[in-house]
mmCIF file of C-alpha atoms in Angstrom:
data_model
loop_
_atom_site.group_PDB
_atom_site.id
_atom_site.type_symbol
_atom_site.label_atom_id
_atom_site.label_comp_id
_atom_site.label_asym_id
_atom_site.label_seq_id
_atom_site.Cartn_x
_atom_site.Cartn_y
_atom_site.Cartn_z
ATOM 1 C CA UNK Y 115 34.765 23.015 -6.583
ATOM 2 C CA UNK Y 116 33.574 26.429 -5.413
ATOM 3 C CA UNK Y 117 30.860 26.087 -2.797
ATOM 4 C CA UNK Y 118 31.755 22.449 -2.019
ATOM 5 C CA UNK Y 119 33.165 21.079 1.226
ATOM 6 C CA UNK Y 120 36.511 20.652 -0.554
ATOM 7 C CA UNK Y 121 36.722 24.406 -1.156
ATOM 8 C CA UNK Y 122 36.200 24.947 2.581
ATOM 9 C CA UNK Y 123 38.875 22.365 3.333
ATOM 10 C CA UNK Y 124 41.512 24.418 1.511
ATOM 11 C CA UNK Y 125 41.137 27.249 4.013
ATOM 12 C CA UNK Y 126 43.948 27.282 6.546
ATOM 13 C CA UNK Y 127 41.611 27.165 9.528
ATOM 14 C CA UNK Y 128 39.815 24.090 8.136
ATOM 15 C CA UNK Y 129 43.056 22.329 7.165
ATOM 16 C CA UNK Y 130 44.371 22.724 10.698
ATOM 17 C CA UNK Y 131 41.420 20.716 12.045
ATOM 18 C CA UNK Y 132 42.659 17.485 10.481
ATOM 19 C CA UNK Y 133 44.318 15.184 13.042
ATOM 20 C CA UNK Y 134 48.028 14.478 12.822
ATOM 21 C CA UNK Y 135 48.854 10.975 11.668
ATOM 22 C CA UNK Y 136 51.595 8.762 13.026
ATOM 23 C CA UNK Y 137 53.481 8.430 9.730
ATOM 24 C CA UNK Y 138 55.662 5.553 10.893
ATOM 25 C CA UNK Y 139 52.574 3.607 11.934
ATOM 26 C CA UNK Y 140 50.740 4.554 8.754
ATOM 27 C CA UNK Y 141 53.646 3.561 6.504
ATOM 28 C CA UNK Y 142 54.188 0.274 8.301
ATOM 29 C CA UNK Y 143 50.540 -0.625 7.944
ATOM 30 C CA UNK Y 144 49.615 0.630 4.514
ATOM 31 C CA UNK Y 145 52.716 1.652 2.514
ATOM 32 C CA UNK Y 146 52.471 -1.436 0.307
ATOM 33 C CA UNK Y 147 48.789 -2.051 0.733
ATOM 34 C CA UNK Y 148 46.718 -2.321 -2.396
ATOM 35 C CA UNK Y 149 42.943 -2.440 -2.759
ATOM 36 C CA UNK Y 150 41.560 -5.937 -3.150
ATOM 37 C CA UNK Y 151 39.220 -4.600 -5.782
ATOM 38 C CA UNK Y 152 38.097 -1.444 -7.473
ATOM 39 C CA UNK Y 153 35.503 -1.517 -6.490
ATOM 40 C CA UNK Y 154 -9.069 -3.899 -22.378
ATOM 41 C CA UNK Y 155 -11.144 -3.222 -24.431
ATOM 42 C CA UNK Y 156 -14.757 -4.157 -23.916
ATOM 43 C CA UNK Y 157 -16.056 -7.451 -25.228
ATOM 44 C CA UNK Y 158 -18.289 -7.208 -28.291
ATOM 45 C CA UNK Y 159 -21.919 -8.189 -27.968
ATOM 46 C CA UNK Y 160 -23.428 -10.689 -30.319
ATOM 47 C CA UNK Y 161 -26.393 -8.334 -30.677
ATOM 48 C CA UNK Y 162 -28.861 -11.136 -29.993
ATOM 49 C CA UNK Y 163 -30.971 -11.626 -26.901
ATOM 50 C CA UNK Y 164 -30.658 -14.952 -25.109
ATOM 51 C CA UNK Y 165 -32.397 -16.583 -22.195
ATOM 52 C CA UNK Y 166 -30.399 -17.241 -19.034
ATOM 53 C CA UNK Y 167 -29.986 -20.832 -17.955
ATOM 54 C CA UNK Y 168 -31.168 -20.178 -14.408
ATOM 55 C CA UNK Y 169 -34.049 -17.799 -15.181
ATOM 56 C CA UNK Y 170 -36.042 -16.149 -17.909
ATOM 57 C CA UNK Y 171 -33.886 -13.013 -17.768
ATOM 58 C CA UNK Y 172 -32.963 -11.570 -21.138
ATOM 59 C CA UNK Y 173 -29.219 -11.198 -21.759
ATOM 60 C CA UNK Y 174 -28.001 -8.908 -24.514
ATOM 61 C CA UNK Y 175 -24.413 -8.495 -23.368
ATOM 62 C CA UNK Y 176 -21.747 -11.112 -24.033
ATOM 63 C CA UNK Y 177 -22.363 -13.778 -21.392
ATOM 64 C CA UNK Y 178 -18.793 -13.931 -20.129
ATOM 65 C CA UNK Y 179 -18.614 -10.153 -19.682
ATOM 66 C CA UNK Y 180 -22.091 -10.128 -18.128
ATOM 67 C CA UNK Y 181 -21.140 -12.853 -15.633
ATOM 68 C CA UNK Y 182 -17.975 -10.993 -14.609
ATOM 69 C CA UNK Y 183 -19.982 -7.804 -14.221
ATOM 70 C CA UNK Y 184 -22.544 -9.519 -11.991
ATOM 71 C CA UNK Y 185 -19.774 -10.992 -9.826
ATOM 72 C CA UNK Y 186 -18.380 -7.481 -9.403
ATOM 73 C CA UNK Y 187 -21.799 -6.104 -8.465
ATOM 74 C CA UNK Y 188 -22.297 -8.739 -5.745
ATOM 75 C CA UNK Y 189 -19.315 -7.202 -3.927
ATOM 76 C CA UNK Y 190 -20.883 -3.743 -3.929
ATOM 77 C CA UNK Y 191 -23.951 -4.948 -2.032
ATOM 78 C CA UNK Y 192 -26.400 -2.122 -2.711
ATOM 79 C CA UNK Y 193 -29.284 -1.575 -5.134
ATOM 80 C CA UNK Y 194 -28.270 -0.185 -8.525
ATOM 81 C CA UNK Y 195 -30.236 3.035 -8.017
ATOM 82 C CA UNK Y 196 -28.534 3.644 -4.652
ATOM 83 C CA UNK Y 197 -25.189 2.820 -6.223
ATOM 84 C CA UNK Y 198 -25.497 5.591 -8.787
ATOM 85 C CA UNK Y 199 -26.781 8.015 -6.153
ATOM 86 C CA UNK Y 200 -23.616 7.364 -4.127
ATOM 87 C CA UNK Y 201 -21.465 7.948 -7.209
ATOM 88 C CA UNK Y 202 -23.160 11.249 -8.045
ATOM 89 C CA UNK Y 203 -22.877 12.348 -4.407
ATOM 90 C CA UNK Y 204 -19.162 11.388 -4.450
ATOM 91 C CA UNK Y 205 -19.854 9.572 -1.182
ATOM 92 C CA UNK Y 206 -16.669 7.701 -0.264
ATOM 93 C CA UNK Y 207 -18.237 6.362 2.941
ATOM 94 C CA UNK Y 208 -20.155 3.781 0.898
ATOM 95 C CA UNK Y 209 -17.661 3.011 -1.883
ATOM 96 C CA UNK Y 210 -13.894 2.618 -1.736
ATOM 97 C CA UNK Y 211 -11.350 3.174 -4.506
ATOM 98 C CA UNK Y 212 -11.184 -0.503 -5.529
ATOM 99 C CA UNK Y 213 -14.948 -0.712 -5.913
ATOM 100 C CA UNK Y 214 -15.073 2.461 -8.000
ATOM 101 C CA UNK Y 215 -12.217 1.226 -10.183
ATOM 102 C CA UNK Y 216 -14.181 -1.976 -10.785
ATOM 103 C CA UNK Y 217 -17.221 0.066 -11.788
ATOM 104 C CA UNK Y 218 -15.002 1.844 -14.317
ATOM 105 C CA UNK Y 219 -13.903 -1.483 -15.803
ATOM 106 C CA UNK Y 220 -17.532 -2.335 -16.452
ATOM 107 C CA UNK Y 221 -18.691 0.880 -18.070
ATOM 108 C CA UNK Y 222 -20.676 0.082 -21.239
ATOM 109 C CA UNK Y 223 -18.958 0.550 -24.588
ATOM 110 C CA UNK Y 224 -20.568 2.576 -27.384
ATOM 111 C CA UNK Y 225 -21.670 -0.657 -29.065
ATOM 112 C CA UNK Y 226 -23.255 -1.931 -25.852
ATOM 113 C CA UNK Y 227 -25.052 1.362 -25.279
ATOM 114 C CA UNK Y 228 -26.382 1.326 -28.847
ATOM 115 C CA UNK Y 229 -27.637 -2.204 -28.259
ATOM 116 C CA UNK Y 230 -29.445 -1.269 -25.038
ATOM 117 C CA UNK Y 231 -30.980 1.946 -26.373
ATOM 118 C CA UNK Y 232 -33.471 -0.031 -28.420
ATOM 119 C CA UNK Y 233 -34.781 -2.031 -25.474
ATOM 120 C CA UNK Y 234 -38.545 -1.860 -24.978
ATOM 121 C CA UNK Y 235 -40.620 -3.361 -22.216
ATOM 122 C CA UNK Y 236 -39.869 -3.977 -18.564
ATOM 123 C CA UNK Y 237 -36.240 -3.497 -17.543
ATOM 124 C CA UNK Y 238 -36.763 -6.046 -14.745
ATOM 125 C CA UNK Y 239 -36.700 -8.798 -17.359
ATOM 126 C CA UNK Y 240 -33.117 -7.929 -18.273
ATOM 127 C CA UNK Y 241 -30.048 -9.455 -16.693
ATOM 128 C CA UNK Y 242 -28.360 -7.600 -13.836
ATOM 129 C CA UNK Y 243 -25.463 -6.502 -16.044
ATOM 130 C CA UNK Y 244 -27.872 -5.006 -18.566
ATOM 131 C CA UNK Y 245 -29.761 -3.218 -15.786
ATOM 132 C CA UNK Y 246 -26.464 -1.886 -14.431
ATOM 133 C CA UNK Y 247 -25.472 -0.571 -17.848
ATOM 134 C CA UNK Y 248 -28.833 1.173 -18.200
ATOM 135 C CA UNK Y 249 -28.353 2.903 -14.835
ATOM 136 C CA UNK Y 250 -24.932 4.143 -15.951
ATOM 137 C CA UNK Y 251 -26.390 5.378 -19.226
ATOM 138 C CA UNK Y 252 -28.656 7.783 -17.317
ATOM 139 C CA UNK Y 253 -25.577 9.796 -16.282
ATOM 140 C CA UNK Y 254 -23.773 11.937 -18.885
ATOM 141 C CA UNK Y 255 -20.051 11.013 -19.241
ATOM 142 C CA UNK Y 256 -20.425 8.455 -16.488
ATOM 143 C CA UNK Y 257 -16.940 6.983 -16.961
ATOM 144 C CA UNK Y 258 -15.365 10.425 -16.580
ATOM 145 C CA UNK Y 259 -17.358 10.987 -13.386
ATOM 146 C CA UNK Y 260 -16.281 7.624 -11.988
ATOM 147 C CA UNK Y 261 -12.624 8.436 -12.691
ATOM 148 C CA UNK Y 262 -13.022 11.780 -10.936
ATOM 149 C CA UNK Y 263 -14.633 9.947 -7.989
ATOM 150 C CA UNK Y 264 -11.732 7.495 -7.829
ATOM 151 C CA UNK Y 265 -9.244 10.389 -7.870
ATOM 152 C CA UNK Y 266 -11.119 12.155 -5.059
ATOM 153 C CA UNK Y 267 -11.124 9.031 -2.876
ATOM 154 C CA UNK Y 268 -7.372 8.503 -3.275
ATOM 155 C CA UNK Y 269 -6.349 12.169 -3.277
ATOM 156 C CA UNK Y 270 -5.676 12.517 0.451
ATOM 157 C CA UNK Y 271 -3.525 9.414 0.736
ATOM 158 C CA UNK Y 272 -1.637 10.190 -2.486
ATOM 159 C CA UNK Y 273 -0.831 13.714 -1.331
ATOM 160 C CA UNK Y 274 0.176 12.479 2.132
ATOM 161 C CA UNK Y 275 2.457 9.771 0.724
ATOM 162 C CA UNK Y 276 4.110 12.082 -1.797
ATOM 163 C CA UNK Y 277 4.458 14.900 0.710
ATOM 164 C CA UNK Y 278 6.069 12.519 3.203
ATOM 165 C CA UNK Y 279 8.631 11.307 0.676
ATOM 166 C CA UNK Y 280 9.395 14.847 -0.505
ATOM 167 C CA UNK Y 281 10.027 15.899 3.099
ATOM 168 C CA UNK Y 282 12.346 12.928 3.613
ATOM 169 C CA UNK Y 283 14.437 13.900 0.575
ATOM 170 C CA UNK Y 284 14.597 17.540 1.666
ATOM 171 C CA UNK Y 285 15.456 16.621 5.263
ATOM 172 C CA UNK Y 286 18.135 14.153 4.217
ATOM 173 C CA UNK Y 287 19.831 16.647 1.910
ATOM 174 C CA UNK Y 288 19.794 19.324 4.603
ATOM 175 C CA UNK Y 289 21.066 16.955 7.319
ATOM 176 C CA UNK Y 290 23.983 15.823 5.165
ATOM 177 C CA UNK Y 291 25.052 19.346 4.231
ATOM 178 C CA UNK Y 292 24.636 20.651 7.789
ATOM 179 C CA UNK Y 293 26.495 17.825 9.540
ATOM 180 C CA UNK Y 294 29.738 19.309 10.838
ATOM 181 C CA UNK Y 295 30.800 15.842 12.008
ATOM 182 C CA UNK Y 296 30.403 14.277 8.560
ATOM 183 C CA UNK Y 297 32.336 17.178 7.076
ATOM 184 C CA UNK Y 298 35.228 16.629 9.521
ATOM 185 C CA UNK Y 299 35.265 12.921 8.735
ATOM 186 C CA UNK Y 300 35.368 13.609 4.983
ATOM 187 C CA UNK Y 301 38.267 16.010 5.528
ATOM 188 C CA UNK Y 302 40.044 13.429 7.690
ATOM 189 C CA UNK Y 303 39.654 10.813 4.943
ATOM 190 C CA UNK Y 304 41.117 13.274 2.431
ATOM 191 C CA UNK Y 305 44.086 13.933 4.741
ATOM 192 C CA UNK Y 306 44.527 10.190 5.266
ATOM 193 C CA UNK Y 307 44.564 9.565 1.518
ATOM 194 C CA UNK Y 308 47.082 12.344 0.931
ATOM 195 C CA UNK Y 309 49.293 10.981 3.723
ATOM 196 C CA UNK Y 310 49.227 7.511 2.157
ATOM 197 C CA UNK Y 311 50.073 8.929 -1.270
ATOM 198 C CA UNK Y 312 52.725 11.331 -0.002
ATOM 199 C CA UNK Y 313 55.440 11.882 -2.572
ATOM 200 C CA UNK Y 314 53.180 10.996 -5.504
ATOM 201 C CA UNK Y 315 50.963 13.067 -7.799
ATOM 202 C CA UNK Y 316 47.964 11.863 -5.796
ATOM 203 C CA UNK Y 317 49.430 13.091 -2.522
ATOM 204 C CA UNK Y 318 48.062 16.609 -2.815
ATOM 205 C CA UNK Y 319 44.425 15.951 -3.748
ATOM 206 C CA UNK Y 320 41.899 18.646 -2.859
ATOM 207 C CA UNK Y 321 38.951 16.260 -2.837
ATOM 208 C CA UNK Y 322 37.767 12.789 -3.806
ATOM 209 C CA UNK Y 323 34.828 11.100 -5.504
ATOM 210 C CA UNK Y 324 32.043 10.073 -3.182
ATOM 211 C CA UNK Y 325 32.199 6.433 -4.283
ATOM 212 C CA UNK Y 326 35.795 6.313 -2.997
ATOM 213 C CA UNK Y 327 34.297 6.025 0.495
ATOM 214 C CA UNK Y 328 33.332 2.440 -0.258
ATOM 215 C CA UNK Y 329 36.907 1.526 -1.227
ATOM 216 C CA UNK Y 330 38.183 2.143 2.301
ATOM 217 C CA UNK Y 331 36.993 -1.329 3.266
ATOM 218 C CA UNK Y 332 38.886 -2.888 0.331
ATOM 219 C CA UNK Y 333 42.311 -1.488 1.226
ATOM 220 C CA UNK Y 334 43.943 -3.872 3.698
ATOM 221 C CA UNK Y 335 47.061 -3.451 5.817
ATOM 222 C CA UNK Y 336 50.163 -5.476 4.974
ATOM 223 C CA UNK Y 337 49.567 -7.671 8.004
ATOM 224 C CA UNK Y 338 46.042 -8.271 6.674
ATOM 225 C CA UNK Y 339 44.623 -7.610 10.147
ATOM 226 C CA UNK Y 340 42.802 -4.375 9.420
ATOM 227 C CA UNK Y 341 41.426 -2.283 6.578
ATOM 228 C CA UNK Y 342 41.780 1.415 5.952
ATOM 229 C CA UNK Y 343 38.216 1.799 7.265
ATOM 230 C CA UNK Y 344 39.240 0.169 10.549
ATOM 231 C CA UNK Y 345 42.300 2.421 10.712
ATOM 232 C CA UNK Y 346 40.136 5.505 10.128
ATOM 233 C CA UNK Y 347 37.865 4.450 13.001
ATOM 234 C CA UNK Y 348 40.914 3.831 15.197
ATOM 235 C CA UNK Y 349 42.331 7.301 14.487
ATOM 236 C CA UNK Y 350 38.985 8.950 15.162
ATOM 237 C CA UNK Y 351 38.458 6.969 18.374
ATOM 238 C CA UNK Y 352 41.915 8.014 19.610
ATOM 239 C CA UNK Y 353 41.987 11.647 18.483
ATOM 240 C CA UNK Y 354 38.486 12.792 17.510
ATOM 241 C CA UNK Y 355 36.073 10.556 19.461
ATOM 242 C CA UNK Y 356 33.358 13.218 19.319
ATOM 243 C CA UNK Y 357 32.928 12.427 15.594
ATOM 244 C CA UNK Y 358 32.132 8.733 16.032
ATOM 245 C CA UNK Y 359 28.393 9.297 16.465
ATOM 246 C CA UNK Y 360 28.030 11.278 13.210
ATOM 247 C CA UNK Y 361 25.278 8.878 11.964
ATOM 248 C CA UNK Y 362 22.969 10.538 14.526
ATOM 249 C CA UNK Y 363 23.105 13.670 12.355
ATOM 250 C CA UNK Y 364 21.688 11.733 9.393
ATOM 251 C CA UNK Y 365 18.353 10.486 10.732
ATOM 252 C CA UNK Y 366 16.587 10.670 7.335
ATOM 253 C CA UNK Y 367 19.373 9.055 5.298
ATOM 254 C CA UNK Y 368 18.159 5.445 5.447
ATOM 255 C CA UNK Y 369 14.621 6.373 4.381
ATOM 256 C CA UNK Y 370 15.906 8.681 1.625
ATOM 257 C CA UNK Y 371 17.971 5.859 0.117
ATOM 258 C CA UNK Y 372 14.737 3.991 -0.697
ATOM 259 C CA UNK Y 373 13.235 6.870 -2.700
ATOM 260 C CA UNK Y 374 13.591 7.407 -6.451
ATOM 261 C CA UNK Y 375 13.244 11.002 -7.651
ATOM 262 C CA UNK Y 376 11.822 9.729 -10.937
ATOM 263 C CA UNK Y 377 8.968 8.054 -9.047
ATOM 264 C CA UNK Y 378 8.267 11.278 -7.165
ATOM 265 C CA UNK Y 379 8.082 13.145 -10.479
ATOM 266 C CA UNK Y 380 5.620 10.589 -11.838
ATOM 267 C CA UNK Y 381 3.439 10.830 -8.717
ATOM 268 C CA UNK Y 382 3.466 14.626 -8.901
ATOM 269 C CA UNK Y 383 2.475 14.503 -12.549
ATOM 270 C CA UNK Y 384 -0.341 12.015 -11.856
ATOM 271 C CA UNK Y 385 -1.825 14.256 -9.147
ATOM 272 C CA UNK Y 386 -1.586 17.349 -11.362
ATOM 273 C CA UNK Y 387 -3.218 15.569 -14.302
ATOM 274 C CA UNK Y 388 -5.915 14.156 -12.034
ATOM 275 C CA UNK Y 389 -6.753 17.656 -10.854
ATOM 276 C CA UNK Y 390 -6.977 18.826 -14.472
ATOM 277 C CA UNK Y 391 -9.502 16.053 -15.155
ATOM 278 C CA UNK Y 392 -11.542 17.228 -12.172
ATOM 279 C CA UNK Y 393 -11.611 20.773 -13.557
ATOM 280 C CA UNK Y 394 -12.598 19.527 -17.008
ATOM 281 C CA UNK Y 395 -15.443 17.371 -15.700
ATOM 282 C CA UNK Y 396 -16.705 20.169 -13.458
ATOM 283 C CA UNK Y 397 -16.906 22.469 -16.476
ATOM 284 C CA UNK Y 398 -18.551 19.826 -18.666
ATOM 285 C CA UNK Y 399 -21.145 18.922 -16.016
ATOM 286 C CA UNK Y 400 -22.527 22.480 -16.016
ATOM 287 C CA UNK Y 401 -24.727 21.385 -18.931
ATOM 288 C CA UNK Y 402 -25.904 18.093 -17.392
ATOM 289 C CA UNK Y 403 -29.005 19.457 -15.704
ATOM 290 C CA UNK Y 404 -30.460 18.221 -12.396
ATOM 291 C CA UNK Y 405 -28.868 14.773 -12.615
ATOM 292 C CA UNK Y 406 -25.463 16.271 -11.775
ATOM 293 C CA UNK Y 407 -26.478 18.990 -9.294
ATOM 294 C CA UNK Y 408 -25.120 17.249 -6.179
ATOM 295 C CA UNK Y 409 -22.115 16.045 -8.129
ATOM 296 C CA UNK Y 410 -21.183 19.594 -9.212
ATOM 297 C CA UNK Y 411 -21.671 21.040 -5.730
ATOM 298 C CA UNK Y 412 -19.525 18.402 -4.006
ATOM 299 C CA UNK Y 413 -16.868 18.451 -6.715
ATOM 300 C CA UNK Y 414 -16.571 22.240 -6.589
ATOM 301 C CA UNK Y 415 -15.983 22.115 -2.819
ATOM 302 C CA UNK Y 416 -13.375 19.393 -3.256
ATOM 303 C CA UNK Y 417 -11.617 21.324 -6.019
ATOM 304 C CA UNK Y 418 -11.159 24.434 -3.866
ATOM 305 C CA UNK Y 419 -9.389 22.418 -1.159
ATOM 306 C CA UNK Y 420 -7.458 20.209 -3.593
ATOM 307 C CA UNK Y 421 -6.061 23.128 -5.590
ATOM 308 C CA UNK Y 422 -4.619 24.699 -2.434
ATOM 309 C CA UNK Y 423 -3.021 21.398 -1.400
ATOM 310 C CA UNK Y 424 -1.528 20.824 -4.841
ATOM 311 C CA UNK Y 425 -0.050 24.339 -4.870
ATOM 312 C CA UNK Y 426 1.697 23.590 -1.568
ATOM 313 C CA UNK Y 427 2.790 20.203 -2.889
ATOM 314 C CA UNK Y 428 4.204 21.768 -6.065
ATOM 315 C CA UNK Y 429 6.243 24.199 -3.984
ATOM 316 C CA UNK Y 430 7.566 21.342 -1.851
ATOM 317 C CA UNK Y 431 8.439 19.375 -4.978
ATOM 318 C CA UNK Y 432 10.403 22.340 -6.361
ATOM 319 C CA UNK Y 433 12.452 22.403 -3.146
ATOM 320 C CA UNK Y 434 13.388 18.768 -3.716
ATOM 321 C CA UNK Y 435 15.007 19.604 -7.035
ATOM 322 C CA UNK Y 436 16.961 22.471 -5.517
ATOM 323 C CA UNK Y 437 18.088 20.408 -2.523
ATOM 324 C CA UNK Y 438 19.166 17.480 -4.690
ATOM 325 C CA UNK Y 439 21.252 19.839 -6.836
ATOM 326 C CA UNK Y 440 22.696 21.505 -3.733
ATOM 327 C CA UNK Y 441 23.798 18.121 -2.368
ATOM 328 C CA UNK Y 442 25.536 17.257 -5.630
ATOM 329 C CA UNK Y 443 27.336 20.615 -5.577
ATOM 330 C CA UNK Y 444 28.304 20.075 -1.931
ATOM 331 C CA UNK Y 445 30.223 16.929 -2.803
ATOM 332 C CA UNK Y 446 31.674 18.474 -5.970
ATOM 333 C CA UNK Y 447 30.011 15.792 -8.078
ATOM 334 C CA UNK Y 448 28.539 15.798 -11.580
ATOM 335 C CA UNK Y 449 24.717 15.358 -11.438
ATOM 336 C CA UNK Y 450 24.808 13.170 -14.559
ATOM 337 C CA UNK Y 451 27.463 10.891 -13.070
ATOM 338 C CA UNK Y 452 26.305 10.865 -9.464
ATOM 339 C CA UNK Y 453 22.566 11.588 -9.049
ATOM 340 C CA UNK Y 454 20.866 12.018 -5.678
ATOM 341 C CA UNK Y 455 19.893 8.345 -5.417
ATOM 342 C CA UNK Y 456 23.507 7.239 -5.855
ATOM 343 C CA UNK Y 457 24.780 9.803 -3.353
ATOM 344 C CA UNK Y 458 22.482 8.744 -0.522
ATOM 345 C CA UNK Y 459 22.965 5.039 -1.272
ATOM 346 C CA UNK Y 460 26.743 5.501 -1.126
ATOM 347 C CA UNK Y 461 26.459 7.354 2.181
ATOM 348 C CA UNK Y 462 24.142 4.711 3.664
ATOM 349 C CA UNK Y 463 26.644 1.982 2.787
ATOM 350 C CA UNK Y 464 29.528 4.072 4.138
ATOM 351 C CA UNK Y 465 27.703 4.608 7.440
ATOM 352 C CA UNK Y 466 27.020 0.872 7.760
ATOM 353 C CA UNK Y 467 30.659 -0.006 7.022
ATOM 354 C CA UNK Y 468 31.882 2.668 9.430
ATOM 355 C CA UNK Y 469 29.669 1.445 12.276
ATOM 356 C CA UNK Y 470 30.643 -2.189 11.663
ATOM 357 C CA UNK Y 471 34.367 -1.369 11.523
ATOM 358 C CA UNK Y 472 34.173 0.662 14.741
ATOM 359 C CA UNK Y 473 32.302 -2.143 16.510
ATOM 360 C CA UNK Y 474 34.907 -4.662 15.335
ATOM 361 C CA UNK Y 475 37.667 -2.370 16.598
ATOM 362 C CA UNK Y 476 35.952 -2.169 19.991
ATOM 363 C CA UNK Y 477 35.579 -5.964 20.169
ATOM 364 C CA UNK Y 478 39.224 -6.435 19.197
ATOM 365 C CA UNK Y 479 40.287 -3.890 21.795
ATOM 366 C CA UNK Y 480 38.198 -5.637 24.442
ATOM 367 C CA UNK Y 481 39.699 -9.017 23.530
ATOM 368 C CA UNK Y 482 43.219 -7.604 23.737
ATOM 369 C CA UNK Y 483 42.375 -6.009 27.081
ATOM 370 C CA UNK Y 484 41.098 -9.302 28.499
ATOM 371 C CA UNK Y 485 44.123 -11.109 27.107
ATOM 372 C CA UNK Y 486 46.456 -8.597 28.744
ATOM 373 C CA UNK Y 487 44.591 -8.926 32.055
ATOM 374 C CA UNK Y 488 44.832 -12.699 31.920
ATOM 375 C CA UNK Y 489 48.544 -12.557 31.139
ATOM 376 C CA UNK Y 490 49.055 -10.127 34.026
ATOM 377 C CA UNK Y 491 47.163 -12.439 36.387
ATOM 378 C CA UNK Y 492 49.223 -15.439 35.261
ATOM 379 C CA UNK Y 493 52.425 -13.479 35.768
ATOM 380 C CA UNK Y 494 51.296 -12.461 39.247
ATOM 381 C CA UNK Y 495 50.478 -16.053 40.166
ATOM 382 C CA UNK Y 496 53.880 -17.134 38.895
ATOM 383 C CA UNK Y 497 55.656 -14.535 41.021
ATOM 384 C CA UNK Y 498 53.641 -15.495 44.090
ATOM 385 C CA UNK Y 499 54.528 -19.137 43.542
ATOM 386 C CA UNK Y 500 58.207 -18.269 43.319
ATOM 387 C CA UNK Y 501 58.012 -16.371 46.621
ATOM 388 C CA UNK Y 502 56.370 -19.292 48.393
ATOM 389 C CA UNK Y 503 58.913 -21.940 47.242
ATOM 390 C CA UNK Y 504 61.940 -20.714 49.358
ATOM 391 C CA UNK Y 505 59.775 -20.486 52.491
ATOM 392 C CA UNK Y 506 58.545 -24.037 51.938
ATOM 393 C CA UNK Y 507 62.140 -25.256 51.527
ATOM 394 C CA UNK Y 508 63.305 -23.571 54.764
ATOM 395 C CA UNK Y 509 60.370 -25.080 56.649
ATOM 396 C CA UNK Y 510 61.302 -28.560 55.460
ATOM 397 C CA UNK Y 511 64.973 -28.056 56.529
ATOM 398 C CA UNK Y 512 63.969 -26.955 60.043
ATOM 399 C CA UNK Y 513 61.726 -29.992 60.378
ATOM 400 C CA UNK Y 514 64.580 -32.346 59.414
ATOM 401 C CA UNK Y 515 67.018 -30.834 61.974
ATOM 402 C CA UNK Y 516 64.503 -31.230 64.774
ATOM 403 C CA UNK Y 517 64.246 -34.925 64.140
#
């Protein structure tokens, strides 16, 4: 418990901050109350040339694969030679990530390359798929280069998305631990629970499990008109109204509840591995000759910037682990039993229940106020009517005597 909010609560100055409860009211409402619930691989070529049905083009690649390849190429909308120039220049102004990923799907297999190596004669007589494969075959390790290109195109957005989510987790953890209002509310709930369990072994608790927050809505008063959550809101509204807006301290909580730390780890790993592939291809391309000159130059420039960004991202990711652990320690929880995702989800649900209960209390209070006003008005009208009746009677008597 050392270092948790419960350890702070045991200090005399912290304990004195808890509001005093009206025990007679508390016992009458909740003494007998019980919770309602506890809560693919490339296609193989036949190896035989065939004539296309629509032209005299020679097709060596499996027709179904060739047709799919040609459909893909129609979406690129540039000559094959220009296409490969854009790839080697790593020019993402002409190709997007989806297009590059489609090019990767239609890289020739070893069998297909062996088949095309023996081609003699004019390449123009070949089908478009075959011509595309031949263009790819001019570039050493073309599939590796395409994968590096795809990584480069998506790098900025991947880093931005991951960085944004990491910042949300860090901000949420810090906001929760730094919220003095949330801390006071947690201490008030502990005091409320001890007051309810006074005289029992559970009446001197020094803390409670975080998931107990969600059980406040299940514990109903004997008159069944309010829950312990509503009573908590009532006490705070009467004695500590400055705590009612504590959700304003937790601006990142809702967004953090939608994030899985496991997914962040996977994204971090994917970016790190992608950068390793870039380094490997840059080293391998040193022996490619002139065909990869522009590729190497552009990739080297990208790598310098990317490495710096990944170092910053790695540092940010490390902070997430420390902040998640710090939050678990703050609530005195076991990380294996109550991971970060469960903690923030529990708090989000608690905040929603708290806000709803307070709003319902306000509506009920307003209804009772209007009812009291109406009763007061009716009583006033009744009194006024009673005052007017004797005067009316005397007026009638005087009128009779005159006659």
